CSV table of C-alpha atoms (C1' of nucleotides) in Angstrom, one decimal:
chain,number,residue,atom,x,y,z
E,1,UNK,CA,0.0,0.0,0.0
E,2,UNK,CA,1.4,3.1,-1.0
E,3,UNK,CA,1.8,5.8,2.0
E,4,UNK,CA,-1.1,8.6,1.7
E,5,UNK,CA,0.8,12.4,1.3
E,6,UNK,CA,-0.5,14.0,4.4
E,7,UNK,CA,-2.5,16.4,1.9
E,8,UNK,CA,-3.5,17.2,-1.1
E,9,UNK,CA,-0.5,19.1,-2.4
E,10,UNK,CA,-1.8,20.7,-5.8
E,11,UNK,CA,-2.3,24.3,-5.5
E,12,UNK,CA,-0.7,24.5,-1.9
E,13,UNK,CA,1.4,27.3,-1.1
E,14,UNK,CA,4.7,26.3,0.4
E,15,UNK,CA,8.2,28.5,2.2
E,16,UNK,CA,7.9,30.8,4.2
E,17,UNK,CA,4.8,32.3,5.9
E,18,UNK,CA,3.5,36.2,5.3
E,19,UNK,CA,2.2,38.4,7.8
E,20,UNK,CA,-0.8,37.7,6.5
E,21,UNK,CA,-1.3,34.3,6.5
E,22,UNK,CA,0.1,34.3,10.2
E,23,UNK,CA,-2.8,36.7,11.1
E,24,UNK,CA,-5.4,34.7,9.3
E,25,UNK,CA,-4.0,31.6,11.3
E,26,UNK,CA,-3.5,33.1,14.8
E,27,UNK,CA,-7.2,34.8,14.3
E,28,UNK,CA,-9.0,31.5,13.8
E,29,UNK,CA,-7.3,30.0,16.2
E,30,UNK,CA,-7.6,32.1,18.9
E,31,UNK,CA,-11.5,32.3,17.7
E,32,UNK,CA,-12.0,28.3,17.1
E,33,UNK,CA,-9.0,26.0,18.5
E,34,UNK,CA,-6.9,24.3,15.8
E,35,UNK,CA,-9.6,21.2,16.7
E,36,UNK,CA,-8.7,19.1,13.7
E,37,UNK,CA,-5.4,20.5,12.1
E,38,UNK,CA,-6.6,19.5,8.3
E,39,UNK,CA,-9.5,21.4,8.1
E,40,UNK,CA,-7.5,24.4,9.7
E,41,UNK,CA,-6.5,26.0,6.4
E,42,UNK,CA,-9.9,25.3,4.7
E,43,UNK,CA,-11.7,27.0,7.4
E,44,UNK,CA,-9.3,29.7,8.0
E,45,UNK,CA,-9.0,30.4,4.5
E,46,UNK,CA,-5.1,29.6,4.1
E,47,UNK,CA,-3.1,27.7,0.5
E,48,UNK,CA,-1.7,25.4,3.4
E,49,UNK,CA,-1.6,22.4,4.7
E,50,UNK,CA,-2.4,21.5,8.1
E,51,UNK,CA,1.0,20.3,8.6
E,52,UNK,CA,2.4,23.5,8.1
E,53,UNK,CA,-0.3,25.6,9.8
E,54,UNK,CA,0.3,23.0,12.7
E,55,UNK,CA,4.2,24.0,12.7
E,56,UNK,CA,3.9,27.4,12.2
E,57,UNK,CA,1.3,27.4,15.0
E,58,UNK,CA,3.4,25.3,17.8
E,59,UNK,CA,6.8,26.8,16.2
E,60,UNK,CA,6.2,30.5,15.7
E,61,UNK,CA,2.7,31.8,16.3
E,62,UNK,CA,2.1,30.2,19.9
E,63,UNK,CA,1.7,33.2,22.3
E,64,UNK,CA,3.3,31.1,25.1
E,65,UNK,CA,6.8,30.9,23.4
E,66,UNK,CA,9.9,32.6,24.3
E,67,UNK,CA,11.8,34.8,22.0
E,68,UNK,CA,15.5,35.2,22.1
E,69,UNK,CA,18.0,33.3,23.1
E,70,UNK,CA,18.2,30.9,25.3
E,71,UNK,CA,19.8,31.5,28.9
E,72,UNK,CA,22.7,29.6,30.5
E,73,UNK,CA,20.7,27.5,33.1
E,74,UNK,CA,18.4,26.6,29.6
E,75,UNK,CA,21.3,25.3,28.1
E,76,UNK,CA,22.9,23.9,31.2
E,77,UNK,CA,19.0,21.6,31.3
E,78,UNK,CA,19.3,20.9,27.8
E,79,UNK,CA,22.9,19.1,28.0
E,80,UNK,CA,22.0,17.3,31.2
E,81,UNK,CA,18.8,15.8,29.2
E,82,UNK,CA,20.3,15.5,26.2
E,83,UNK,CA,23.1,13.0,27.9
E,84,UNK,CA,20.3,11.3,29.5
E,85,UNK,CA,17.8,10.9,27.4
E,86,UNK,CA,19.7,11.8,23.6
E,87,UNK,CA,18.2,13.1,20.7
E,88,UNK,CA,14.5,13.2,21.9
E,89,UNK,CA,13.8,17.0,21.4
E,90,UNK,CA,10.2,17.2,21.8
E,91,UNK,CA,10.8,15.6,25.2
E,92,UNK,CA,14.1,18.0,26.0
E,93,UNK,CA,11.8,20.5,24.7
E,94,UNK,CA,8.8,19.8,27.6
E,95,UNK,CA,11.6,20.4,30.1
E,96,UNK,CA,12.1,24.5,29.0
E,97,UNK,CA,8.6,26.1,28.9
E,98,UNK,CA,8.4,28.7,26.0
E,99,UNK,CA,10.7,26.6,24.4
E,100,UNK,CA,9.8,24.6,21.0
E,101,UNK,CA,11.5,21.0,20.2
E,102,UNK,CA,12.6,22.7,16.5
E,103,UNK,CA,14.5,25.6,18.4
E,104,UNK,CA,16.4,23.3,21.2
E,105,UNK,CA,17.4,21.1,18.2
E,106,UNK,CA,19.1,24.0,15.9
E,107,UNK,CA,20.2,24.9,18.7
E,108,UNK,CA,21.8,21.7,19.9
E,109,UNK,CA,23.1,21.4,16.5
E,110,UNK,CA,24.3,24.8,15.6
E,111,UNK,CA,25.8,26.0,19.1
E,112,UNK,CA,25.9,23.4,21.8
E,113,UNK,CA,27.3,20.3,19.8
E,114,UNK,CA,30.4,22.7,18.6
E,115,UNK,CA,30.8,24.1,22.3
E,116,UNK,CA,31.2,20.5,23.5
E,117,UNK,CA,33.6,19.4,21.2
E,118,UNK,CA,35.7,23.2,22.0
E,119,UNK,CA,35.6,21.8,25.5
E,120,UNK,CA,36.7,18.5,24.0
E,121,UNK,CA,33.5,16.1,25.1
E,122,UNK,CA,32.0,14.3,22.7
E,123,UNK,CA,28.3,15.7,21.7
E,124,UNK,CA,27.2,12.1,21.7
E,125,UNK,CA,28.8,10.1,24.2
E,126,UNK,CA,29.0,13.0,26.4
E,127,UNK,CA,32.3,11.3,27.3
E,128,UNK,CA,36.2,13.0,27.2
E,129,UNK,CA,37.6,13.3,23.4
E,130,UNK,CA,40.6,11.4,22.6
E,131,UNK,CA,43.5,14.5,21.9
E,132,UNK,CA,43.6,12.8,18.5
E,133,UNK,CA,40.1,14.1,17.9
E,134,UNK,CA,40.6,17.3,19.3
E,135,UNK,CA,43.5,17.5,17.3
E,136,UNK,CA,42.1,16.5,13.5
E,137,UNK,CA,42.1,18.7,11.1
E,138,UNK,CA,39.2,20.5,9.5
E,139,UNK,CA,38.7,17.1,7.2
E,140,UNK,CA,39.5,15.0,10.2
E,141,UNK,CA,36.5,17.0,12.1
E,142,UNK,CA,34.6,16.0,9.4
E,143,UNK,CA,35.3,12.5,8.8
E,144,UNK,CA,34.6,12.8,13.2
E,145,UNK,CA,31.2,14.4,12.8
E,146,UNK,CA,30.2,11.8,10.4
E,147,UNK,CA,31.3,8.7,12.6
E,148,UNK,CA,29.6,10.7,15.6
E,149,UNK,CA,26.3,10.3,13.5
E,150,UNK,CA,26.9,6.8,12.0
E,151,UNK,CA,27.8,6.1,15.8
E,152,UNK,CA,24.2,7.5,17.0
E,153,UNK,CA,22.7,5.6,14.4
E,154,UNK,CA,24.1,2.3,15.6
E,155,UNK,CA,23.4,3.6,19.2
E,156,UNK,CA,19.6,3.8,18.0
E,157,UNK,CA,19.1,0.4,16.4
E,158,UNK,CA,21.6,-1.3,19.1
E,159,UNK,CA,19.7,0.4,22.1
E,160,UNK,CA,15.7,0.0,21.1
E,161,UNK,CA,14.4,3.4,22.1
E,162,UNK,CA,14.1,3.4,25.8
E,163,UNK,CA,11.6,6.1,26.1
E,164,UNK,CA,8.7,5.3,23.9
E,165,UNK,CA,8.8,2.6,20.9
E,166,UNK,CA,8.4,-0.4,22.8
E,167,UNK,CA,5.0,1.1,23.8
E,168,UNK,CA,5.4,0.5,27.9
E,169,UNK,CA,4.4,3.1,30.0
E,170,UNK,CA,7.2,5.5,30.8
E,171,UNK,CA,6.9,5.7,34.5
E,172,UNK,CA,8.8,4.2,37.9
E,173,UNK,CA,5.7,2.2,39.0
E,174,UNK,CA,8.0,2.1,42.5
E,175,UNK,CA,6.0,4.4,45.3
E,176,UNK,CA,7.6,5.6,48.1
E,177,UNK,CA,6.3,4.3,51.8
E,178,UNK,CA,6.1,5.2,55.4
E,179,UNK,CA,8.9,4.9,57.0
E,180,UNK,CA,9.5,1.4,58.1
E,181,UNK,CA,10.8,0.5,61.9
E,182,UNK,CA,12.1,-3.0,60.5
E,183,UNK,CA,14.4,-1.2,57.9
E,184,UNK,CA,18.2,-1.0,59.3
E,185,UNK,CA,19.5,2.6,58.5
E,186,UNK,CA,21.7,2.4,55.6
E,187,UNK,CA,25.3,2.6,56.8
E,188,UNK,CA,27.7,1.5,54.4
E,189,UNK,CA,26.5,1.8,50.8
E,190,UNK,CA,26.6,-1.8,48.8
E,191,UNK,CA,26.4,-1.1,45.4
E,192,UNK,CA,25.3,-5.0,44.6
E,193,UNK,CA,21.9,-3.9,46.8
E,194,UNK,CA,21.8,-0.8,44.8
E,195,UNK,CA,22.3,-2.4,41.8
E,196,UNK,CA,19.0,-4.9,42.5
E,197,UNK,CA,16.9,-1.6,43.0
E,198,UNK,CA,17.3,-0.1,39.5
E,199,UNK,CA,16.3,-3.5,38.3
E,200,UNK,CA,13.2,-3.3,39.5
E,201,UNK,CA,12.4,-0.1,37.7
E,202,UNK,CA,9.9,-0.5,35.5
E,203,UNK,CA,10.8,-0.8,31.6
E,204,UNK,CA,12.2,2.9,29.5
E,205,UNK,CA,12.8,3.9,33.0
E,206,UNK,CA,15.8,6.6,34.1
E,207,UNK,CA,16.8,6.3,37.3
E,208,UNK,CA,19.5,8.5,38.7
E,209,UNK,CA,21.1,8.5,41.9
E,210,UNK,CA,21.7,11.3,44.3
E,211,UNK,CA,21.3,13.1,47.2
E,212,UNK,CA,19.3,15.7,46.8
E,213,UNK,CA,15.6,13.9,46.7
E,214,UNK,CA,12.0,14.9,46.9
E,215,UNK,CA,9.1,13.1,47.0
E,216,UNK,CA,6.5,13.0,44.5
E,217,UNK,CA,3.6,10.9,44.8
E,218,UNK,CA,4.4,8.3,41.7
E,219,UNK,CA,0.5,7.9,40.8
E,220,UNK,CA,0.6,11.5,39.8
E,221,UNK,CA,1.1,11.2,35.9
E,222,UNK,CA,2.3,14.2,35.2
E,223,UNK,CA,4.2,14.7,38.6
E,224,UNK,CA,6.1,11.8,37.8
E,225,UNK,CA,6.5,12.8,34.2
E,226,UNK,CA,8.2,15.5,35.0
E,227,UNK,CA,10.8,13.8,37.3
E,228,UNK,CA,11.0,11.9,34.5
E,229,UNK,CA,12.0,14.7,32.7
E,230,UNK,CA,14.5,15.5,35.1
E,231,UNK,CA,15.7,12.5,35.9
E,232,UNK,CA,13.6,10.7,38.1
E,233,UNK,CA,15.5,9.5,41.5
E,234,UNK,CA,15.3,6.0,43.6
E,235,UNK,CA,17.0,6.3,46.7
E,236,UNK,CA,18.2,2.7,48.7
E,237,UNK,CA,17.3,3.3,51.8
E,238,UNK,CA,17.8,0.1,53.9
E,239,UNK,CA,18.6,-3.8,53.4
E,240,UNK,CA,17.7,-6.7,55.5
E,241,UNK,CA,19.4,-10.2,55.5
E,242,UNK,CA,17.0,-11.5,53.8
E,243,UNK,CA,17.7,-9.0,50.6
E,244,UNK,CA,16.8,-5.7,49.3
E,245,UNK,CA,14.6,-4.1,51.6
E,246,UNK,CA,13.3,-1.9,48.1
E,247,UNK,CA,11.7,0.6,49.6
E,248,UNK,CA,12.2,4.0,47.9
E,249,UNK,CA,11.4,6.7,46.8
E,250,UNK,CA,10.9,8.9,43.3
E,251,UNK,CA,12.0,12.3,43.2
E,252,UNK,CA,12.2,16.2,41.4
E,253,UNK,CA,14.0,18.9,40.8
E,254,UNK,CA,12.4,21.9,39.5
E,255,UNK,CA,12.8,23.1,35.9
E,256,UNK,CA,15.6,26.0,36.6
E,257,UNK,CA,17.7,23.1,38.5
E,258,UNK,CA,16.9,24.1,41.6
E,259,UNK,CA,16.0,21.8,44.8
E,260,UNK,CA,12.4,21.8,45.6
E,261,UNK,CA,12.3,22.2,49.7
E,262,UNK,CA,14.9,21.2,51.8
E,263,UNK,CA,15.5,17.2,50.4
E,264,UNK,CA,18.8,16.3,52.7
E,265,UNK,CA,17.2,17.1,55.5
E,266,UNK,CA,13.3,15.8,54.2
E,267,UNK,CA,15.2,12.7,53.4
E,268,UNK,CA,16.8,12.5,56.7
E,269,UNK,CA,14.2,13.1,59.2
E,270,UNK,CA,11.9,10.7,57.2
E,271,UNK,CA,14.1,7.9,57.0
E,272,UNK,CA,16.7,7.7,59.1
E,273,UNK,CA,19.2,7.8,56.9
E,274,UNK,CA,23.3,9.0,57.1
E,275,UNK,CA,23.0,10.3,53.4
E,276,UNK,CA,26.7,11.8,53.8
E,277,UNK,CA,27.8,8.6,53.9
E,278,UNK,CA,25.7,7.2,51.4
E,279,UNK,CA,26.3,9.8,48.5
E,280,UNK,CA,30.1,9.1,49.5
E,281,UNK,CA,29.5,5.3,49.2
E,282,UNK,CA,28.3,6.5,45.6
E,283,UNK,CA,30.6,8.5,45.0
E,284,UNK,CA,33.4,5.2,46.2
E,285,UNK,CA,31.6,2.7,44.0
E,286,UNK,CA,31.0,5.0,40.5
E,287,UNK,CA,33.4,3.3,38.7
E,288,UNK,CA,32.7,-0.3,40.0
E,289,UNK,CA,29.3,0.2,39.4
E,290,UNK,CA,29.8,1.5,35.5
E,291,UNK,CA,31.4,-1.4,35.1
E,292,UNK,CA,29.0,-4.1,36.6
E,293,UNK,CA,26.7,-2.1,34.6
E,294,UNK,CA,28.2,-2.5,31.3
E,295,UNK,CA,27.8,-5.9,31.1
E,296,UNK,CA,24.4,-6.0,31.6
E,297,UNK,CA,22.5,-6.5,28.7
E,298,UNK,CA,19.6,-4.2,28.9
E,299,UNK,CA,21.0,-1.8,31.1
E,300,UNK,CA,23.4,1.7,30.4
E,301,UNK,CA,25.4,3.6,32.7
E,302,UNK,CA,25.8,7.2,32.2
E,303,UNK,CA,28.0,9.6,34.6
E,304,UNK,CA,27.5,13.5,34.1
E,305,UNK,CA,28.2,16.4,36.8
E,306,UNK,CA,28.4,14.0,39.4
E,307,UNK,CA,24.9,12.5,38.9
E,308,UNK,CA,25.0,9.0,38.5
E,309,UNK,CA,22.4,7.5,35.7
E,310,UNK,CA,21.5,4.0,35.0
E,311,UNK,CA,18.7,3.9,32.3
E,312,UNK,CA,17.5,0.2,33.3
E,313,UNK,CA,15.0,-2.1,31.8
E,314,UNK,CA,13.3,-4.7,34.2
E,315,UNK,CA,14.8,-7.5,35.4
E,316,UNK,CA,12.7,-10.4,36.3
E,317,UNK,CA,14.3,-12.1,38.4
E,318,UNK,CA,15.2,-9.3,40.2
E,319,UNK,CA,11.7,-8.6,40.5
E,320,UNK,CA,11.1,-12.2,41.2
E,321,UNK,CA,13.3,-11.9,44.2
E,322,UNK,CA,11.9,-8.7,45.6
E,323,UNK,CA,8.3,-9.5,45.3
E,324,UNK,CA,8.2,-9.9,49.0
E,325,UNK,CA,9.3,-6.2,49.8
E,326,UNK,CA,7.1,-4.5,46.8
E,327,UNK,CA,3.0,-3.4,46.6
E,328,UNK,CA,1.2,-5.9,44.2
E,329,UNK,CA,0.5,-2.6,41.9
E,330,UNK,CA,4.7,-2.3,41.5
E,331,UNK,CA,5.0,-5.8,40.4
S,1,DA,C1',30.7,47.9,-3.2
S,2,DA,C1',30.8,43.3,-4.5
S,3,DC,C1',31.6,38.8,-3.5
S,4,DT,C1',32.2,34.5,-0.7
S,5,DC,C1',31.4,31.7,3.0
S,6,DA,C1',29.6,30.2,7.3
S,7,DA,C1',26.0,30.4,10.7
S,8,DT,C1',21.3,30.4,11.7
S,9,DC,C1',16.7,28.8,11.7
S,10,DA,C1',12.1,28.3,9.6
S,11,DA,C1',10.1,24.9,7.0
S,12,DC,C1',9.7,20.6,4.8
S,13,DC,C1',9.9,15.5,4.5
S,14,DG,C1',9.4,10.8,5.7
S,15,DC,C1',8.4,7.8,9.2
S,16,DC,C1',6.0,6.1,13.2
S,17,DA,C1',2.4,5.4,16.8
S,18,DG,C1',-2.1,5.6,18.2
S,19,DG,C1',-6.9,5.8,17.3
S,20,DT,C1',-10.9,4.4,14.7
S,21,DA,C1',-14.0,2.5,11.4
K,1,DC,C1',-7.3,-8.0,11.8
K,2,DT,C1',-6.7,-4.5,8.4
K,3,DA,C1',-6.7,-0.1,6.3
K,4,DC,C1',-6.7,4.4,6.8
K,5,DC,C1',-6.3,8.9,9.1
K,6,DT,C1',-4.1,12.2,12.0
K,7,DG,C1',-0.7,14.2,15.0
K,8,DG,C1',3.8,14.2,16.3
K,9,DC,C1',8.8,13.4,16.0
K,10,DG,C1',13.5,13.8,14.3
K,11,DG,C1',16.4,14.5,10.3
K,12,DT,C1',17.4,17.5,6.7
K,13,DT,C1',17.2,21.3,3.5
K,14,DG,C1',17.6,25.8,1.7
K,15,DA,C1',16.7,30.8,2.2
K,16,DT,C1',18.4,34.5,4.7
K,17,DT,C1',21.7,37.1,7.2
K,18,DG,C1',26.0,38.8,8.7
K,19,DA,C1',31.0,38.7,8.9
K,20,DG,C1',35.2,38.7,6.4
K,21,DT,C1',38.0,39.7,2.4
DNA sequence: AACTCAATCAACCGCCAGGTA
DNA sequence: CTACCTGGCGGTTGATTGAGT
């Protein structure tokens, strides 16, 4: 079956927009909704076709967008996500109210991607360049730039998209409990038990570890979207003899970076835990960890600004083994 | 002033997922 | 189950702009 063209393209107007089709768009929009995008033009009397009206609507015309360029912190958020998550702009872009997934990706490619490679990391990896790349010559660069993009192209198929493709719900179906009196504080951090806990995440999820928590309630979609966004956080907070005592807990930071509340000392009073030792316990294990991690086959390990990220599928027997410790809705 | 070249960014294209008949 | 439609996404293109010569 051939594919249908998205609309009839005879007599359609195409390039760039006037002033006056932008006012006959933004007038019947702000008068009607865009409702159903194809009859948009027809009814608003515009050569286009929805396609276009709909980009030049959530591009251009949107009264909520910023103009102008974006800020340090903006860019600072859209590196962190960008090593997280990669090339998923509309999803970067959800992260920067005001800002559209088109502009974060010209901008990635015309600014940020050159700024990383001045500072000599890799745009992709997010990882150190060899001195041999930062050394190439102008051809070298080139011959670079291509293998960074054959290399995300292999990253792609290799690494099914984690955040959406295989159709799963993108969400940590872990919810965080009261505080428990059988738990033993967390003294010494074992990276093994830590290791069980991101396991248990649920499919496309991205876990990070850190510190600096707070809680969101995890049956608030859009709540936990957004720590999604952000990186949404799991905290080990206790092991038994008997295994992982999984309890934890999801977490946010707000849009500009900043801590919501006071988390350290939230996280302390709640649960009794030394989290000075524990972030140092991290901070001890990192490279063991990145390494246990890289073996495992459905699981990748990404360090950035001291934020340790694990984007982890489930594990079954993982799960298997901490059914015991986990609400029936988590399994 | 005229030309070249690089940077920028709006717009297009093809593909995909989800919904529906 | 299949075909089709629609909205959305990410990659790419090409017009425009501005700096350099």
């Amino acid at each position: 079956m051939g594919r249908q063209p998205c609309c009839d393209k005879v007599g359609l107007k195409k390039g760039p927009w006037t002033a006056e089709e932008d006012r006959k768009l933004v007038n019947f929009i702000t008068m009607h909704g865009h409702g159903c995008w194809r009859e948009v033009p027809k009814l608003a009397g515009l050569l286009r076709c929805g396609k276009s009206c709909r980009l030049r609507w959530t591009n251009y015309l949107r009264p909520d967008l910023k103009r102008g360029l974006l800020s340090e912190s903006e860019e600072k958020l859209i590196i962190d996500l960008h090593a997280a998550i990669g090339n998923r702009w509309s999803r970067i872009a959800a992260q920067l109210p005001g800002r559209t997934d088109n502009e974060i990706k010209n901008y990635w490619n015309t600014r940020i991607k050159e700024k990383l490679r001045q500072m000599g990391i890799d745009p992709v990896t997010h990882k150190p360049l060899s001195q041999m790349q930062m050394q190439s010559s102008p051809t070298q660069s080139l011959l670079l730039q291509e293998n960074d993009e054959q290399q995300q192209q292999q990253q792609q198929q290799n690494e099914p998209d984690q955040n959406h493709s295989n159709g799963s719900a993108e969400t940590l179906v872990l919810t965080a409990r009261e505080p428990n009196d059988d738990i033993e504080p967390l003294e010494n951090f074992n990276m093994e038990d830590s290791m069980q806990l991101f396991n248990v995440c649920s499919p496309t999820s991205v876990i990070s570890l850190s510190g600096r928590t707070e809680e969101v309630d995890s049956d608030d979609s859009d709540q936990v979207s957004k720590s999604f966004g952000n990186g949404g956080h799991a905290q080990y907070i206790g092991r038994e003899s008997s295994g992982v005592k999984a309890e934890c807990g999801l977490s946010v930071w707000d849009q500009m970076g900043g801590v919501l509340g006071d988390p350290l000392s939230d996280y302390n009073s709640q649960w009794n835990v030394d989290l000075e030792s524990w972030t140092a316990g991290l901070d001890a294990h990192a490279a063991s960890a990145s390494a246990w991690i890289q073996q495992l086959p459905d699981c990748q390990w990404n360090d950035f600004q001291g934020d340790f990220e694990i984007c982890s599928k489930s594990c079954p027997e993982t799960l298997q083994r901490l059914g015991p410790f986990l609400d029936d809705d988590e399994m």
